[in-house]
Amino acid sequence: MPDLSSFIVYPHDSLRDGMACIDRNARGIALVVDADRRFVGTVTDGDIRRALLQGASMDSPLDVCIRRDSITVGLDAGRAEVLDLMRARRIEQVPIVDEAGCVIGLHTLHELLGRQERANIAVIMAGGQGMRLRPATLQVPKPMIKVAGRPILERIILHLVGYGLRTVYLSIHYLGYIIEEHFGDGSGLGCRIEYLREPEPMGTAGALSLLPEAPGEPVIVMNGDLVTQADIGAMLHVHEAGGYAATMAVRRYGHQIPFGCVEVEDGQIRQLEEKPLHERFVNAGIYVLNPELLAEVPREHYAITDLFAQCLARKWPVGAYEVEEEWLDVGQREQLNMGFIR
């Protein structure tokens, strides 16, 4: 998110001030706020030009050309939602406001699509049949189920593009043609998409053996049924800084026992604990693998957890990256029943 100081102007500022602001931030927009920093509207180069053509002078106040109907979003708006707004309105900037209407940030297309391109490739496993979600997956592959109006797989790809990834491989099998028809070559999402066509189901890692060539950088591997805002850049940093052969994203999972628990020893009560919470780390379905590990993957049904077990058995360093951001594994009937997925 860019520094806001170079974007802020006020209604009483002149058109000249507005042009200077737009020139200073090099994003083609100025954010107009009142004395309490509440959002008033936006001003672009085009707005100022039209005001001048209609008789305004460079010393006229910006108030004459403010777009007061500009679209804004809250801080909780996701990348996919903001990109949808930009696409629908054909705009490249969306201000962020808090509950009081004060400007607290600005989404720009440049920022959302990633400031720094990464040489890493990503492989998304999208070939599963989604048996647990039947009948919803009888005619639609699980990764193409829509969450809040957008296919899960599209959310994942946009998330990766936002972290600078430009090459994405989709492993497909069950109803794979639907995925290919929807995404094509990926140009509409700002990346290059290629397909790993599984001749038969190959598990959570077997499709890695179908990559056409060995990559030169660590590979991001993701399950195709995740809705997440996990920081991919931070995970890559942890992997590389730790010198790990493989890194697994993990997430805290807690289960609260709904009864008071009793510790008994030799027929006597030693301790009472009321409804304790048991917490463990669980596999979050996102991985970073060093390129040399791909040679260990056989061209058959193979689980990625077996690859991690192999690393541990050989005493190769294996890292864990805790996902603290939004994360949801879309694979339970309960989520359908709650109407979360549609």
mmCIF file of C-alpha atoms in Angstrom:
data_model
loop_
_atom_site.group_PDB
_atom_site.id
_atom_site.type_symbol
_atom_site.label_atom_id
_atom_site.label_comp_id
_atom_site.label_asym_id
_atom_site.label_seq_id
_atom_site.Cartn_x
_atom_site.Cartn_y
_atom_site.Cartn_z
ATOM 1 C CA MET A 1 0.000 0.000 0.000
ATOM 2 C CA PRO A 2 1.594 3.336 -1.044
ATOM 3 C CA ASP A 3 2.405 6.211 1.306
ATOM 4 C CA LEU A 4 -0.705 8.407 1.456
ATOM 5 C CA SER A 5 1.049 11.717 2.085
ATOM 6 C CA SER A 6 1.705 12.223 -1.621
ATOM 7 C CA PHE A 7 -1.970 11.652 -2.510
ATOM 8 C CA ILE A 8 -3.842 13.953 -0.118
ATOM 9 C CA VAL A 9 -5.383 17.290 -1.165
ATOM 10 C CA TYR A 10 -8.267 19.425 0.142
ATOM 11 C CA PRO A 11 -11.356 20.906 -1.567
ATOM 12 C CA HIS A 12 -10.042 24.467 -1.201
ATOM 13 C CA ASP A 13 -6.694 23.607 -2.838
ATOM 14 C CA SER A 14 -6.277 24.895 -6.384
ATOM 15 C CA LEU A 15 -6.309 22.941 -9.613
ATOM 16 C CA ARG A 16 -2.584 23.668 -9.753
ATOM 17 C CA ASP A 17 -2.160 22.000 -6.360
ATOM 18 C CA GLY A 18 -4.116 19.005 -7.599
ATOM 19 C CA MET A 19 -1.927 18.639 -10.690
ATOM 20 C CA ALA A 20 1.197 18.908 -8.560
ATOM 21 C CA CYS A 21 -0.124 16.188 -6.264
ATOM 22 C CA ILE A 22 -0.877 13.855 -9.174
ATOM 23 C CA ASP A 23 2.552 14.514 -10.651
ATOM 24 C CA ARG A 24 4.188 13.861 -7.274
ATOM 25 C CA ASN A 25 2.634 10.450 -6.643
ATOM 26 C CA ALA A 26 2.848 9.277 -10.281
ATOM 27 C CA ARG A 27 -0.380 7.264 -9.919
ATOM 28 C CA GLY A 28 -2.727 9.557 -11.841
ATOM 29 C CA ILE A 29 -4.976 10.397 -8.904
ATOM 30 C CA ALA A 30 -5.370 12.712 -5.895
ATOM 31 C CA LEU A 31 -7.497 11.880 -2.842
ATOM 32 C CA VAL A 32 -9.589 14.776 -1.594
ATOM 33 C CA VAL A 33 -10.295 14.839 2.157
ATOM 34 C CA ASP A 34 -11.787 17.321 4.608
ATOM 35 C CA ALA A 35 -10.079 18.782 7.670
ATOM 36 C CA ASP A 36 -10.807 15.586 9.626
ATOM 37 C CA ARG A 37 -9.334 13.439 6.837
ATOM 38 C CA ARG A 38 -12.759 12.100 5.902
ATOM 39 C CA PHE A 39 -12.951 11.065 2.281
ATOM 40 C CA VAL A 40 -14.610 13.601 -0.027
ATOM 41 C CA GLY A 41 -13.748 12.260 -3.476
ATOM 42 C CA THR A 42 -11.025 11.878 -6.085
ATOM 43 C CA VAL A 43 -9.470 14.047 -8.771
ATOM 44 C CA THR A 44 -7.633 12.803 -11.848
ATOM 45 C CA ASP A 45 -5.750 14.488 -14.689
ATOM 46 C CA GLY A 46 -8.839 14.118 -16.840
ATOM 47 C CA ASP A 47 -11.071 15.815 -14.262
ATOM 48 C CA ILE A 48 -8.759 18.829 -14.128
ATOM 49 C CA ARG A 49 -8.512 19.046 -17.920
ATOM 50 C CA ARG A 50 -12.299 19.018 -18.264
ATOM 51 C CA ALA A 51 -12.638 21.752 -15.618
ATOM 52 C CA LEU A 52 -10.143 23.939 -17.507
ATOM 53 C CA LEU A 53 -11.997 23.394 -20.790
ATOM 54 C CA GLN A 54 -15.207 24.491 -19.080
ATOM 55 C CA GLY A 55 -13.667 27.823 -18.054
ATOM 56 C CA ALA A 56 -11.950 27.160 -14.726
ATOM 57 C CA SER A 57 -8.467 28.567 -14.119
ATOM 58 C CA MET A 58 -5.443 26.954 -12.527
ATOM 59 C CA ASP A 59 -6.251 28.949 -9.386
ATOM 60 C CA SER A 60 -9.823 27.640 -9.165
ATOM 61 C CA PRO A 61 -10.515 25.355 -6.187
ATOM 62 C CA LEU A 62 -10.501 21.616 -6.697
ATOM 63 C CA ASP A 63 -14.079 21.648 -5.474
ATOM 64 C CA VAL A 64 -15.171 22.357 -9.063
ATOM 65 C CA CYS A 65 -14.003 18.966 -10.360
ATOM 66 C CA ILE A 66 -14.107 16.499 -7.463
ATOM 67 C CA ARG A 67 -15.608 13.080 -8.209
ATOM 68 C CA ARG A 68 -17.769 12.648 -5.133
ATOM 69 C CA ASP A 69 -19.189 9.307 -6.267
ATOM 70 C CA SER A 70 -15.839 7.539 -6.277
ATOM 71 C CA ILE A 71 -15.859 3.897 -5.193
ATOM 72 C CA THR A 72 -14.208 3.073 -1.859
ATOM 73 C CA VAL A 73 -13.665 -0.138 0.109
ATOM 74 C CA GLY A 74 -13.048 -1.032 3.727
ATOM 75 C CA LEU A 75 -9.811 -2.415 5.114
ATOM 76 C CA ASP A 76 -11.254 -5.943 5.080
ATOM 77 C CA ALA A 77 -11.815 -5.995 1.294
ATOM 78 C CA GLY A 78 -9.834 -8.821 -0.299
ATOM 79 C CA ARG A 79 -7.585 -8.567 -3.335
ATOM 80 C CA ALA A 80 -10.049 -10.443 -5.552
ATOM 81 C CA GLU A 81 -12.937 -8.158 -4.567
ATOM 82 C CA VAL A 82 -10.905 -5.024 -5.272
ATOM 83 C CA LEU A 83 -9.721 -6.353 -8.637
ATOM 84 C CA ASP A 84 -13.342 -7.090 -9.538
ATOM 85 C CA LEU A 85 -14.263 -3.471 -8.770
ATOM 86 C CA MET A 86 -11.376 -2.182 -10.862
ATOM 87 C CA ARG A 87 -12.335 -4.397 -13.771
ATOM 88 C CA ALA A 88 -16.022 -3.470 -13.591
ATOM 89 C CA ARG A 89 -15.400 0.276 -13.287
ATOM 90 C CA ARG A 90 -12.293 0.340 -15.509
ATOM 91 C CA ILE A 91 -10.278 2.113 -12.848
ATOM 92 C CA GLU A 92 -6.806 1.517 -11.453
ATOM 93 C CA GLN A 93 -7.151 3.015 -7.944
ATOM 94 C CA VAL A 94 -9.602 2.358 -5.108
ATOM 95 C CA PRO A 95 -9.352 4.345 -1.815
ATOM 96 C CA ILE A 96 -9.626 2.520 1.504
ATOM 97 C CA VAL A 97 -11.693 4.136 4.242
ATOM 98 C CA ASP A 98 -12.387 3.204 7.857
ATOM 99 C CA GLU A 99 -15.772 3.058 9.607
ATOM 100 C CA ALA A 100 -15.678 6.831 10.178
ATOM 101 C CA GLY A 101 -15.144 7.476 6.476
ATOM 102 C CA CYS A 102 -11.512 8.547 6.922
ATOM 103 C CA VAL A 103 -8.964 7.642 4.272
ATOM 104 C CA ILE A 104 -6.508 5.050 5.564
ATOM 105 C CA GLY A 105 -5.044 3.627 2.360
ATOM 106 C CA LEU A 106 -5.204 3.218 -1.383
ATOM 107 C CA HIS A 107 -5.335 0.101 -3.544
ATOM 108 C CA THR A 108 -3.654 0.513 -6.907
ATOM 109 C CA LEU A 109 -3.606 -1.967 -9.742
ATOM 110 C CA HIS A 110 0.184 -1.740 -9.718
ATOM 111 C CA GLU A 111 0.339 -2.809 -6.080
ATOM 112 C CA LEU A 112 -2.277 -5.558 -6.368
ATOM 113 C CA LEU A 113 -0.538 -7.250 -9.273
ATOM 114 C CA GLY A 114 2.774 -7.293 -7.476
ATOM 115 C CA ARG A 115 5.556 -4.758 -7.526
ATOM 116 C CA GLN A 116 8.338 -7.317 -7.891
ATOM 117 C CA GLU A 117 8.167 -10.212 -10.298
ATOM 118 C CA ARG A 118 9.465 -13.453 -8.854
ATOM 119 C CA ALA A 119 11.244 -16.174 -10.800
ATOM 120 C CA ASN A 120 9.472 -18.841 -8.710
ATOM 121 C CA ILE A 121 6.771 -20.934 -10.341
ATOM 122 C CA ALA A 122 3.626 -22.148 -8.604
ATOM 123 C CA VAL A 123 1.892 -25.495 -9.009
ATOM 124 C CA ILE A 124 -1.748 -25.740 -7.924
ATOM 125 C CA MET A 125 -3.215 -29.208 -7.452
ATOM 126 C CA ALA A 126 -6.667 -28.968 -9.024
ATOM 127 C CA GLY A 127 -7.360 -32.491 -10.256
ATOM 128 C CA GLY A 128 -9.325 -33.963 -7.364
ATOM 129 C CA GLN A 129 -12.927 -35.160 -7.614
ATOM 130 C CA GLY A 130 -14.198 -33.479 -4.440
ATOM 131 C CA MET A 131 -16.107 -36.563 -3.322
ATOM 132 C CA ARG A 132 -16.940 -35.065 0.093
ATOM 133 C CA LEU A 133 -18.776 -32.197 -1.599
ATOM 134 C CA ARG A 134 -21.038 -34.293 -3.808
ATOM 135 C CA PRO A 135 -23.478 -33.496 -5.397
ATOM 136 C CA ALA A 136 -22.004 -29.990 -5.774
ATOM 137 C CA THR A 137 -18.997 -31.440 -7.617
ATOM 138 C CA LEU A 138 -20.857 -33.742 -10.010
ATOM 139 C CA GLN A 139 -20.670 -31.204 -12.830
ATOM 140 C CA VAL A 140 -18.124 -28.709 -11.470
ATOM 141 C CA PRO A 141 -14.592 -29.547 -10.254
ATOM 142 C CA LYS A 142 -14.094 -28.609 -6.611
ATOM 143 C CA PRO A 143 -11.558 -25.813 -7.336
ATOM 144 C CA MET A 144 -14.164 -24.133 -9.556
ATOM 145 C CA ILE A 145 -16.831 -23.918 -6.839
ATOM 146 C CA LYS A 146 -17.564 -20.260 -6.250
ATOM 147 C CA VAL A 147 -16.893 -18.563 -2.949
ATOM 148 C CA ALA A 148 -18.546 -15.131 -2.741
ATOM 149 C CA GLY A 149 -19.105 -15.200 -6.487
ATOM 150 C CA ARG A 150 -15.594 -16.184 -7.631
ATOM 151 C CA PRO A 151 -14.110 -19.664 -8.276
ATOM 152 C CA ILE A 152 -11.740 -20.791 -5.527
ATOM 153 C CA LEU A 153 -9.005 -21.467 -8.084
ATOM 154 C CA GLU A 154 -9.283 -17.966 -9.519
ATOM 155 C CA ARG A 155 -8.867 -16.524 -6.025
ATOM 156 C CA ILE A 156 -5.699 -18.576 -5.531
ATOM 157 C CA ILE A 157 -4.201 -17.489 -8.859
ATOM 158 C CA LEU A 158 -4.925 -13.809 -8.231
ATOM 159 C CA HIS A 159 -3.379 -14.160 -4.776
ATOM 160 C CA LEU A 160 -0.192 -15.608 -6.255
ATOM 161 C CA VAL A 161 -0.062 -12.930 -8.966
ATOM 162 C CA GLY A 162 -0.324 -10.344 -6.196
ATOM 163 C CA TYR A 163 2.951 -11.670 -4.784
ATOM 164 C CA GLY A 164 4.752 -11.340 -8.106
ATOM 165 C CA LEU A 165 4.372 -14.862 -9.480
ATOM 166 C CA ARG A 166 3.882 -14.887 -13.227
ATOM 167 C CA THR A 167 4.014 -18.593 -14.114
ATOM 168 C CA VAL A 168 1.379 -20.948 -12.717
ATOM 169 C CA TYR A 169 0.934 -24.643 -13.495
ATOM 170 C CA LEU A 170 -2.491 -26.172 -12.895
ATOM 171 C CA SER A 171 -2.593 -29.912 -12.307
ATOM 172 C CA ILE A 172 -5.918 -31.113 -13.731
ATOM 173 C CA HIS A 173 -7.784 -34.402 -14.146
ATOM 174 C CA TYR A 174 -11.454 -34.554 -13.102
ATOM 175 C CA LEU A 175 -13.487 -32.232 -15.383
ATOM 176 C CA GLY A 176 -10.220 -30.558 -16.287
ATOM 177 C CA TYR A 177 -11.622 -29.142 -19.518
ATOM 178 C CA ILE A 178 -13.831 -26.806 -17.460
ATOM 179 C CA ILE A 179 -10.747 -25.356 -15.795
ATOM 180 C CA GLU A 180 -8.900 -24.978 -19.117
ATOM 181 C CA GLU A 181 -11.856 -23.274 -20.787
ATOM 182 C CA HIS A 182 -12.207 -20.815 -17.904
ATOM 183 C CA PHE A 183 -8.568 -19.764 -17.525
ATOM 184 C CA GLY A 184 -7.042 -20.297 -20.974
ATOM 185 C CA ASP A 185 -3.441 -19.100 -21.044
ATOM 186 C CA GLY A 186 -3.876 -16.948 -17.925
ATOM 187 C CA SER A 187 -3.323 -13.615 -19.678
ATOM 188 C CA GLY A 188 -6.620 -12.305 -18.325
ATOM 189 C CA LEU A 189 -5.292 -12.714 -14.776
ATOM 190 C CA GLY A 190 -1.837 -11.248 -15.360
ATOM 191 C CA CYS A 191 0.131 -14.494 -15.564
ATOM 192 C CA ARG A 192 1.037 -17.438 -17.798
ATOM 193 C CA ILE A 193 -0.906 -20.617 -17.053
ATOM 194 C CA GLU A 194 0.175 -24.046 -18.229
ATOM 195 C CA TYR A 195 -1.506 -27.362 -17.542
ATOM 196 C CA LEU A 196 -0.238 -30.628 -16.094
ATOM 197 C CA ARG A 197 -2.760 -33.192 -17.325
ATOM 198 C CA GLU A 198 -2.862 -36.172 -15.002
ATOM 199 C CA PRO A 199 -3.574 -39.388 -16.977
ATOM 200 C CA GLU A 200 -5.066 -40.745 -13.738
ATOM 201 C CA PRO A 201 -5.349 -39.280 -10.231
ATOM 202 C CA MET A 202 -1.811 -38.657 -8.967
ATOM 203 C CA GLY A 203 -2.429 -37.515 -5.388
ATOM 204 C CA THR A 204 -1.181 -34.319 -3.796
ATOM 205 C CA ALA A 205 2.314 -34.423 -5.321
ATOM 206 C CA GLY A 206 2.521 -36.915 -8.187
ATOM 207 C CA ALA A 207 1.727 -34.262 -10.792
ATOM 208 C CA LEU A 208 5.013 -32.496 -9.936
ATOM 209 C CA SER A 209 6.689 -35.220 -12.011
ATOM 210 C CA LEU A 210 4.858 -33.845 -15.077
ATOM 211 C CA LEU A 211 6.623 -30.479 -15.015
ATOM 212 C CA PRO A 212 8.287 -30.010 -18.431
ATOM 213 C CA GLU A 213 11.612 -28.858 -16.974
ATOM 214 C CA ALA A 214 13.357 -28.465 -13.668
ATOM 215 C CA PRO A 215 12.773 -24.969 -12.229
ATOM 216 C CA GLY A 216 15.677 -22.821 -11.120
ATOM 217 C CA GLU A 217 14.049 -21.468 -7.960
ATOM 218 C CA PRO A 218 12.004 -22.915 -5.070
ATOM 219 C CA VAL A 219 8.532 -24.005 -6.172
ATOM 220 C CA ILE A 220 5.308 -23.020 -4.447
ATOM 221 C CA VAL A 221 2.820 -25.888 -4.310
ATOM 222 C CA MET A 222 -0.776 -25.328 -3.190
ATOM 223 C CA ASN A 223 -3.922 -27.350 -2.823
ATOM 224 C CA GLY A 224 -6.614 -26.125 -5.180
ATOM 225 C CA ASP A 225 -9.345 -25.819 -2.554
ATOM 226 C CA LEU A 226 -7.943 -23.099 -0.288
ATOM 227 C CA VAL A 227 -9.381 -19.671 0.410
ATOM 228 C CA THR A 228 -6.513 -17.838 2.037
ATOM 229 C CA GLN A 229 -4.643 -14.567 2.393
ATOM 230 C CA ALA A 230 -1.413 -16.331 3.442
ATOM 231 C CA ASP A 231 1.684 -14.172 2.929
ATOM 232 C CA ILE A 232 3.455 -16.067 0.154
ATOM 233 C CA GLY A 233 6.343 -13.604 0.087
ATOM 234 C CA ALA A 234 7.023 -14.091 3.787
ATOM 235 C CA MET A 235 6.859 -17.869 3.402
ATOM 236 C CA LEU A 236 9.430 -17.796 0.603
ATOM 237 C CA HIS A 237 11.659 -15.623 2.780
ATOM 238 C CA VAL A 238 11.400 -18.047 5.715
ATOM 239 C CA HIS A 239 12.219 -20.961 3.405
ATOM 240 C CA GLU A 240 15.277 -19.321 1.877
ATOM 241 C CA ALA A 241 16.570 -17.729 5.096
ATOM 242 C CA GLY A 242 16.295 -21.055 6.924
ATOM 243 C CA GLY A 243 18.132 -22.981 4.226
ATOM 244 C CA TYR A 244 15.314 -25.537 4.158
ATOM 245 C CA ALA A 245 14.883 -28.286 1.594
ATOM 246 C CA ALA A 246 11.128 -28.012 2.040
ATOM 247 C CA THR A 247 8.789 -25.765 4.010
ATOM 248 C CA MET A 248 5.208 -26.501 4.987
ATOM 249 C CA ALA A 249 2.626 -23.871 5.894
ATOM 250 C CA VAL A 250 0.972 -24.760 9.188
ATOM 251 C CA ARG A 251 -1.944 -23.373 11.102
ATOM 252 C CA ARG A 252 -3.035 -23.619 14.708
ATOM 253 C CA TYR A 253 -6.071 -25.793 15.213
ATOM 254 C CA GLY A 254 -7.816 -25.970 18.554
ATOM 255 C CA HIS A 255 -10.370 -28.455 19.802
ATOM 256 C CA GLN A 256 -12.191 -27.711 23.012
ATOM 257 C CA ILE A 257 -13.367 -30.737 24.963
ATOM 258 C CA PRO A 258 -16.967 -29.912 25.993
ATOM 259 C CA PHE A 259 -16.629 -31.563 29.414
ATOM 260 C CA GLY A 260 -14.634 -31.089 32.537
ATOM 261 C CA CYS A 261 -11.615 -33.388 32.400
ATOM 262 C CA VAL A 262 -10.251 -35.416 35.283
ATOM 263 C CA GLU A 263 -6.694 -36.699 35.676
ATOM 264 C CA VAL A 264 -6.760 -39.991 37.557
ATOM 265 C CA GLU A 265 -3.749 -41.849 38.929
ATOM 266 C CA ASP A 266 -3.882 -45.028 41.035
ATOM 267 C CA GLY A 267 -7.591 -44.601 41.523
ATOM 268 C CA GLN A 268 -7.258 -41.056 42.857
ATOM 269 C CA ILE A 269 -8.115 -37.732 41.254
ATOM 270 C CA ARG A 270 -4.956 -35.707 40.823
ATOM 271 C CA GLN A 271 -6.219 -32.741 38.805
ATOM 272 C CA LEU A 272 -9.387 -31.201 37.409
ATOM 273 C CA GLU A 273 -9.522 -29.139 34.229
ATOM 274 C CA GLU A 274 -12.749 -27.560 32.994
ATOM 275 C CA LYS A 275 -13.330 -27.890 29.216
ATOM 276 C CA PRO A 276 -9.663 -27.755 28.195
ATOM 277 C CA LEU A 277 -8.549 -26.528 24.790
ATOM 278 C CA HIS A 278 -6.181 -28.838 22.940
ATOM 279 C CA GLU A 279 -4.201 -27.040 20.243
ATOM 280 C CA ARG A 280 -1.992 -28.495 17.522
ATOM 281 C CA PHE A 281 -0.396 -27.319 14.308
ATOM 282 C CA VAL A 282 -2.082 -28.721 11.185
ATOM 283 C CA ASN A 283 -0.966 -28.889 7.569
ATOM 284 C CA ALA A 284 -2.304 -25.798 5.747
ATOM 285 C CA GLY A 285 -1.849 -27.180 2.210
ATOM 286 C CA ILE A 286 0.807 -24.698 1.037
ATOM 287 C CA TYR A 287 4.407 -25.769 0.466
ATOM 288 C CA VAL A 288 7.751 -24.499 -0.796
ATOM 289 C CA LEU A 289 10.068 -27.105 -2.315
ATOM 290 C CA ASN A 290 13.647 -26.788 -3.482
ATOM 291 C CA PRO A 291 14.023 -27.721 -7.181
ATOM 292 C CA GLU A 292 16.172 -30.794 -6.476
ATOM 293 C CA LEU A 293 13.328 -32.365 -4.488
ATOM 294 C CA LEU A 294 11.221 -32.712 -7.627
ATOM 295 C CA ALA A 295 13.499 -35.499 -8.852
ATOM 296 C CA GLU A 296 12.347 -37.502 -5.818
ATOM 297 C CA VAL A 297 8.706 -37.484 -6.967
ATOM 298 C CA PRO A 298 7.701 -40.624 -8.880
ATOM 299 C CA ARG A 299 5.371 -40.429 -11.883
ATOM 300 C CA GLU A 300 2.518 -42.120 -10.049
ATOM 301 C CA HIS A 301 0.043 -41.466 -7.254
ATOM 302 C CA TYR A 302 2.117 -39.832 -4.528
ATOM 303 C CA ALA A 303 1.365 -37.788 -1.422
ATOM 304 C CA ILE A 304 3.300 -34.645 -0.669
ATOM 305 C CA THR A 305 3.428 -35.643 2.998
ATOM 306 C CA ASP A 306 5.464 -38.681 1.903
ATOM 307 C CA LEU A 307 7.971 -36.288 0.351
ATOM 308 C CA PHE A 308 8.247 -34.414 3.647
ATOM 309 C CA ALA A 309 8.635 -37.698 5.523
ATOM 310 C CA GLN A 310 11.432 -38.643 3.148
ATOM 311 C CA CYS A 311 13.200 -35.352 3.852
ATOM 312 C CA LEU A 312 12.923 -35.924 7.597
ATOM 313 C CA ALA A 313 14.207 -39.499 7.279
ATOM 314 C CA ARG A 314 17.271 -38.209 5.447
ATOM 315 C CA LYS A 315 17.689 -35.475 8.058
ATOM 316 C CA TRP A 316 17.296 -32.725 5.493
ATOM 317 C CA PRO A 317 16.177 -29.428 7.054
ATOM 318 C CA VAL A 318 12.401 -28.974 6.901
ATOM 319 C CA GLY A 319 10.789 -25.669 7.823
ATOM 320 C CA ALA A 320 7.373 -24.637 9.115
ATOM 321 C CA TYR A 321 5.687 -21.338 8.315
ATOM 322 C CA GLU A 322 2.699 -20.403 10.462
ATOM 323 C CA VAL A 323 -0.240 -18.931 8.562
ATOM 324 C CA GLU A 324 -1.908 -16.316 10.728
ATOM 325 C CA GLU A 325 -3.953 -14.721 7.956
ATOM 326 C CA GLU A 326 -7.353 -15.853 6.653
ATOM 327 C CA TRP A 327 -7.345 -19.551 5.771
ATOM 328 C CA LEU A 328 -10.136 -21.938 4.878
ATOM 329 C CA ASP A 329 -9.928 -25.453 3.444
ATOM 330 C CA VAL A 330 -13.069 -25.775 1.334
ATOM 331 C CA GLY A 331 -13.877 -29.433 1.585
ATOM 332 C CA GLN A 332 -16.630 -29.962 4.104
ATOM 333 C CA ARG A 333 -20.350 -30.393 3.516
ATOM 334 C CA GLU A 334 -21.001 -28.151 6.510
ATOM 335 C CA GLN A 335 -19.682 -25.155 4.582
ATOM 336 C CA LEU A 336 -22.145 -25.822 1.795
ATOM 337 C CA ASN A 337 -24.983 -26.156 4.273
ATOM 338 C CA MET A 338 -24.093 -22.814 5.849
ATOM 339 C CA GLY A 339 -24.357 -21.208 2.430
ATOM 340 C CA PHE A 340 -20.757 -20.008 2.519
ATOM 341 C CA ILE A 341 -20.008 -21.632 -0.822
ATOM 342 C CA ARG A 342 -22.138 -20.823 -3.824
#
